[in-house]
XYZ file of C-alpha atoms in Angstrom:
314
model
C -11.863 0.449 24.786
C -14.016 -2.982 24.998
C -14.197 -4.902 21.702
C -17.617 -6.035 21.927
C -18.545 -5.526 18.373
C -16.090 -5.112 15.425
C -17.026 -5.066 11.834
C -14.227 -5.804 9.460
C -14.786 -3.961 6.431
C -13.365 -5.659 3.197
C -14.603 -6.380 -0.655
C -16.041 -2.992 -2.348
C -15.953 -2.451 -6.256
C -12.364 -1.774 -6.638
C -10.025 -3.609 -9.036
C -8.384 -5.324 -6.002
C -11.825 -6.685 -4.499
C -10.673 -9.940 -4.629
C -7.641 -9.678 -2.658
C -9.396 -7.501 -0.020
C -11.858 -10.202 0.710
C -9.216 -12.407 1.490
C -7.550 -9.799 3.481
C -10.659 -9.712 5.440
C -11.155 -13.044 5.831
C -7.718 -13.479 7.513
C -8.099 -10.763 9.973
C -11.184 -11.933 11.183
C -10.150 -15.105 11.545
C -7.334 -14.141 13.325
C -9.591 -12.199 15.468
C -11.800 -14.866 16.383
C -9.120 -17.104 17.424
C -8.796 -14.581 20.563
C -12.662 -14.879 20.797
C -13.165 -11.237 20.052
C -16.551 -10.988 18.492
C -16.041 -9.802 14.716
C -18.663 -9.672 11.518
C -17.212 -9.503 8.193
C -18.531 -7.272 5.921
C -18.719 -5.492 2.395
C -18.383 -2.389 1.275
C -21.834 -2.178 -0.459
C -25.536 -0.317 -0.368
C -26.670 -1.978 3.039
C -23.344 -0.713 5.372
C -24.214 2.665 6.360
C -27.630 1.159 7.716
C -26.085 -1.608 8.969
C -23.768 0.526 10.964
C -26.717 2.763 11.834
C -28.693 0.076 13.346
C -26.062 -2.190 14.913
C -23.485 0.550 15.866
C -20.000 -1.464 16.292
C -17.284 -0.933 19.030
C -14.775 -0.313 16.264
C -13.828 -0.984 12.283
C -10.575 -2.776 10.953
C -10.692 -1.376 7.363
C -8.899 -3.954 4.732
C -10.269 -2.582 1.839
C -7.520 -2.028 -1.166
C -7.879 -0.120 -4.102
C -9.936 3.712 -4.587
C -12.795 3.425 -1.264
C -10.112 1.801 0.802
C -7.353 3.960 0.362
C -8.492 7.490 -0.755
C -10.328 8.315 2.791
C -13.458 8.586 1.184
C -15.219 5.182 3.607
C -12.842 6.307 6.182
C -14.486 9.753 6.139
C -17.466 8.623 6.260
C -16.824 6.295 9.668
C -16.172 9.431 11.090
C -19.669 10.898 10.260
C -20.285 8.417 11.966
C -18.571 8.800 14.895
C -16.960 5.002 15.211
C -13.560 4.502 15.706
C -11.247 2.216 13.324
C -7.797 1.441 12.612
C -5.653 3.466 9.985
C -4.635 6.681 9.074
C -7.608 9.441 8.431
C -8.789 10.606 5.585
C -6.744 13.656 4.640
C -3.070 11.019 5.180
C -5.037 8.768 3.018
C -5.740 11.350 0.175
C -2.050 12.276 0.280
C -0.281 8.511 0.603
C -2.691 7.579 -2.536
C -1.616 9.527 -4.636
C 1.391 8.670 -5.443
C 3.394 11.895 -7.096
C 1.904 13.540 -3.773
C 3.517 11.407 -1.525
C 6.495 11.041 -3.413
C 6.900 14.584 -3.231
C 6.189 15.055 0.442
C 8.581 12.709 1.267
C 11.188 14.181 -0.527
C 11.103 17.020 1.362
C 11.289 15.192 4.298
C 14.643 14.038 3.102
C 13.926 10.745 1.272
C 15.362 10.110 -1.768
C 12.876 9.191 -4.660
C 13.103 8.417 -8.308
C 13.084 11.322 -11.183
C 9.688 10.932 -12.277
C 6.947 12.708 -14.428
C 2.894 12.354 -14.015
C 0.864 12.836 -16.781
C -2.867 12.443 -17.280
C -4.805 10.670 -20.158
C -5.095 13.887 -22.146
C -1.932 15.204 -21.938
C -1.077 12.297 -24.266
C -3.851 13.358 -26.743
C -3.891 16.851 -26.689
C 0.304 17.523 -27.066
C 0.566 13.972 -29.011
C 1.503 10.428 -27.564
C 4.359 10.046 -29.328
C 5.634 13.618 -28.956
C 5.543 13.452 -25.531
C 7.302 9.846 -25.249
C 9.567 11.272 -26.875
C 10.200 13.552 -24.289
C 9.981 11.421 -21.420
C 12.836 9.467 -22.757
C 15.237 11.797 -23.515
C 14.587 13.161 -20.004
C 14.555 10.355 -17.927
C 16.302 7.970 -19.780
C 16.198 4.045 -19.921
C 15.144 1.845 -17.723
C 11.398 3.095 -16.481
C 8.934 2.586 -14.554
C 5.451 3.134 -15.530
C 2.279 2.586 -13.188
C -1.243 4.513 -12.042
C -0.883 7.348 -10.490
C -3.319 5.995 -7.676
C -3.889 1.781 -7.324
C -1.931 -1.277 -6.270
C -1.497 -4.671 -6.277
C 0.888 -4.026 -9.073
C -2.172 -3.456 -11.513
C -1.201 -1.753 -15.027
C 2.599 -1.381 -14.225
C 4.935 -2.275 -16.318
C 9.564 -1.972 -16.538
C 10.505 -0.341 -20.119
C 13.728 -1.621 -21.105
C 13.826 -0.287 -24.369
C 11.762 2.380 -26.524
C 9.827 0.685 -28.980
C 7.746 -1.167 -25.483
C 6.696 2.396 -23.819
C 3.489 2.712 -25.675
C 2.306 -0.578 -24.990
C 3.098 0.187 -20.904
C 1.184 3.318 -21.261
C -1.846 1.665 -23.058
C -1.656 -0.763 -20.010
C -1.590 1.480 -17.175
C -4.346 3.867 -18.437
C -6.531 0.868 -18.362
C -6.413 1.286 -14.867
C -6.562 4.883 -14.206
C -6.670 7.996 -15.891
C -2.866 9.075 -15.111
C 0.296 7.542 -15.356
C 3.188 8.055 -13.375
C 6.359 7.642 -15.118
C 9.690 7.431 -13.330
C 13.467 6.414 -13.606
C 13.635 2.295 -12.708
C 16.655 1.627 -10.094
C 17.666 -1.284 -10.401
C 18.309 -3.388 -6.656
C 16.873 -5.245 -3.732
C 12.970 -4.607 -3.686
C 11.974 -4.096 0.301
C 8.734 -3.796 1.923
C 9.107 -2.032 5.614
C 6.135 -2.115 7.246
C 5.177 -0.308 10.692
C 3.169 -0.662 13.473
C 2.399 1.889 15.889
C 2.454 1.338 19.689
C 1.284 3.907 21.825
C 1.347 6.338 19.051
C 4.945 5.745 18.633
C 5.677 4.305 14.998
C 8.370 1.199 14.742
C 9.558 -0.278 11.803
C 9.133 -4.320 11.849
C 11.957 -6.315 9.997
C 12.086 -5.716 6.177
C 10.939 -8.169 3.616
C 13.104 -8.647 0.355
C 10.673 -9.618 -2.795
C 12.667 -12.283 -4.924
C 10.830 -12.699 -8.311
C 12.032 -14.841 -10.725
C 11.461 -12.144 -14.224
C 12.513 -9.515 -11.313
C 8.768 -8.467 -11.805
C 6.780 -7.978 -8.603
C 3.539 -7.780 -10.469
C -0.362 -9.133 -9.596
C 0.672 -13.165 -10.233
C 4.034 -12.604 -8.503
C 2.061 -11.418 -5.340
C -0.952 -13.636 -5.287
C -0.665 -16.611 -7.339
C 2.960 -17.401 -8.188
C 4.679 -19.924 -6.053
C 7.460 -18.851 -7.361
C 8.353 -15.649 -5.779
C 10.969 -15.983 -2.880
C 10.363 -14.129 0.390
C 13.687 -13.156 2.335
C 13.238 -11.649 5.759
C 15.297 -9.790 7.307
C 15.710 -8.932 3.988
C 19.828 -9.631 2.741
C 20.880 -6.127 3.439
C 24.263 -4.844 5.341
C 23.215 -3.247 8.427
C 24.084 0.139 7.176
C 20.947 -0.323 4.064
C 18.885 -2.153 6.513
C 19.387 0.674 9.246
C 18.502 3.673 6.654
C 15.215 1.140 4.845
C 14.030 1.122 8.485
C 14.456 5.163 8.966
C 12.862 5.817 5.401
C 9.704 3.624 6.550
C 9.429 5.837 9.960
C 10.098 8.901 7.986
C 7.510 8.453 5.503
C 4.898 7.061 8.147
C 5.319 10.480 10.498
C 5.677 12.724 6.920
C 2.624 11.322 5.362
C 0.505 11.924 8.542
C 0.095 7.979 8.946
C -1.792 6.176 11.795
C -1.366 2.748 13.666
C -0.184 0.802 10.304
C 1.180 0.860 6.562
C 4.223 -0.541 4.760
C 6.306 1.265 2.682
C 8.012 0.157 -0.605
C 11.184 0.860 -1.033
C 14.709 0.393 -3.638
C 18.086 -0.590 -1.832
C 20.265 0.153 -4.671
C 23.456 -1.944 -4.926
C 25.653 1.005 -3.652
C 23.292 0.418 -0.315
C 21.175 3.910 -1.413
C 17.595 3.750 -0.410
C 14.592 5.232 -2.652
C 11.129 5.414 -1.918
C 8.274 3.981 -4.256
C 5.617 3.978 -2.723
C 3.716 3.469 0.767
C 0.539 1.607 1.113
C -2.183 2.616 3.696
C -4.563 -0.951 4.064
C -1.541 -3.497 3.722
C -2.361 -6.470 2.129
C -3.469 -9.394 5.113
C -3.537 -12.737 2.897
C -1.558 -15.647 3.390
C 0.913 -14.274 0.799
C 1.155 -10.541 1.852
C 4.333 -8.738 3.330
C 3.048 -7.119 6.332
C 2.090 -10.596 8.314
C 5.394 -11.900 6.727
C 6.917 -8.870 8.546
C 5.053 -9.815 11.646
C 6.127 -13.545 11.767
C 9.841 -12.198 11.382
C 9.246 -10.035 14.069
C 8.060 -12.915 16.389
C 4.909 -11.129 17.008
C 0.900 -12.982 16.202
C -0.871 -11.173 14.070
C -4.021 -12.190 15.892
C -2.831 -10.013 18.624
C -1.295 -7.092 16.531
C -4.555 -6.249 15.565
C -6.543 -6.874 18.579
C -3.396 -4.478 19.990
C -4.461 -2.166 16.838
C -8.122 -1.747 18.067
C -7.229 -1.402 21.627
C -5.627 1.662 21.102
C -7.706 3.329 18.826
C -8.598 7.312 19.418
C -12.280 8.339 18.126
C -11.619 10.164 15.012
């Protein structure tokens, strides 16, 4: 296809707006340095008219949080009828939600932490602390609580003892209406991501996340200077071998297209679990998946000109 026109779609309402624009502003930069003629724009009132009137080649959607990652703008591009880069709607629907795609991928063979998902009202109808209760003689301690749907680390939280679960929960329903709840492993935190080529996925080199509070959270991402990047991440080639097939596996068993990164645990015994996978990867200056790119000795000005060169029409 020519790339005579491409819009790259970042901002929207979402909780992660912020990062998104920055996202944006990095891929169309990096576009622009291979003088492909880009426009920047937000997720807002005016785009559908925009789009209407001035009918682009292709999109590069970087939007993060609910509109970016649910399907629901990628849906309607395809009303549309332009092209853009990512997985379609239904895959998006499935990978955002994450006790969905948790349980999808465990039947594809991945192993994923014991977990529970409850909504809001669950905890007032059957009684917060009845149900805590529950949770923790069930799953045990440590946990892991976060949104069902979200990221950037927003409203997660590690329970190391009792008495803090009902702060975590307080947290995390302040940005979304249902919690997941699930068994913490403790380990090496990895981020695989992949990049498809000629519809074929392939894992890029992972990335190890060194915090110093072991907390991968919104400063530790973003704003921390902190936090120590390792990649190839410090894994024996047997763990880095089975992070790379969990990545695939969850790309193909998720329905993914042409990108997304995939969170995983490498526990010390070299086991790997599945967290989560992410379908707009973060594209700032401190994100994993141009990390991964860099390691990989690739540009990420031309991975995603390579991205929209191969796109399909919805």
């Amino acid at each position: 296809m020519e790339l005579g026109h491409v819009v790259v779609l970042a901002g929207g309402l979402s909780h992660e707006r912020e990062v998104s624009l920055r996202s944006g502003r990095r891929v169309a930069d990096a576009l622009r340095s291979l003088d492909v003629p880009v426009e920047l724009r937000d997720a807002d009132a005016t785009l559908l008219d925009s789009l209407a009137r001035d009918t682009p080649d292709a999109v590069f959607p970087v939007l993060h949080g609910a509109a970016g990652e649910d399907g629901s703008v990628r849906g309607v591009l395809e009303l549309l009828g332009i092209p853009y880069v990512g997985a379609r709607p239904d895959a998006c629907r499935v990978a955002w939600d994450k006790p969905t795609a948790k349980a999808v991928v465990r039947r594809a063979g991945l192993n994923t932490p014991a977990s529970i998902a409850l909504p809001r009202e669950t905890f007032h109808d059957l009684g917060a602390a009845s149900v805590m209760d529950r949770i923790l003689a069930h799953l045990g301690l440590p946990l892991f609580v976060k949104p069902t749907r979200g990221g950037s680390a927003l409203g997660t939280s590690v329970i190391r003892e009792a008495a803090d679960l009902p702060a975590a929960m307080v947290a995390c329903f302040g940005y979304g209406d249902a919690a997941l709840i699930e068994r913490h492993i403790e380990g090496t935190e990895v981020a695989v991501s992949v990049i498809e080529r000629d519809g074929e996925p392939h894992a890029l080199p992972a990335v190890e996340i060194v915090t110093p509070n072991g907390r991968y959270d919104y400063t530790a991402r973003y704003d921390s200077g902190d936090t120590e990047f390792v990649t190839p991440a410090r894994l024996d080639p047997e763990a880095a071998a089975r992070a790379t097939e969990a990545a695939v596996t969850a790309h193909r068993a998720l329905g993914l297209r042409d990108l997304s990164r995939t969170d995983l645990i490498v526990s010390p015994s070299g086991e790997v679990h599945f967290l989560e996978v992410n379908v707009a990867p973060g594209m700032t200056e401190t994100s994993l998946l141009p990390r991964a790119i860099a390691a990989a000795g690739l540009n990420l000005a031309d991975v995603c000109r390579d991205l929209l060169l191969q796109l399909r029409t919805p």
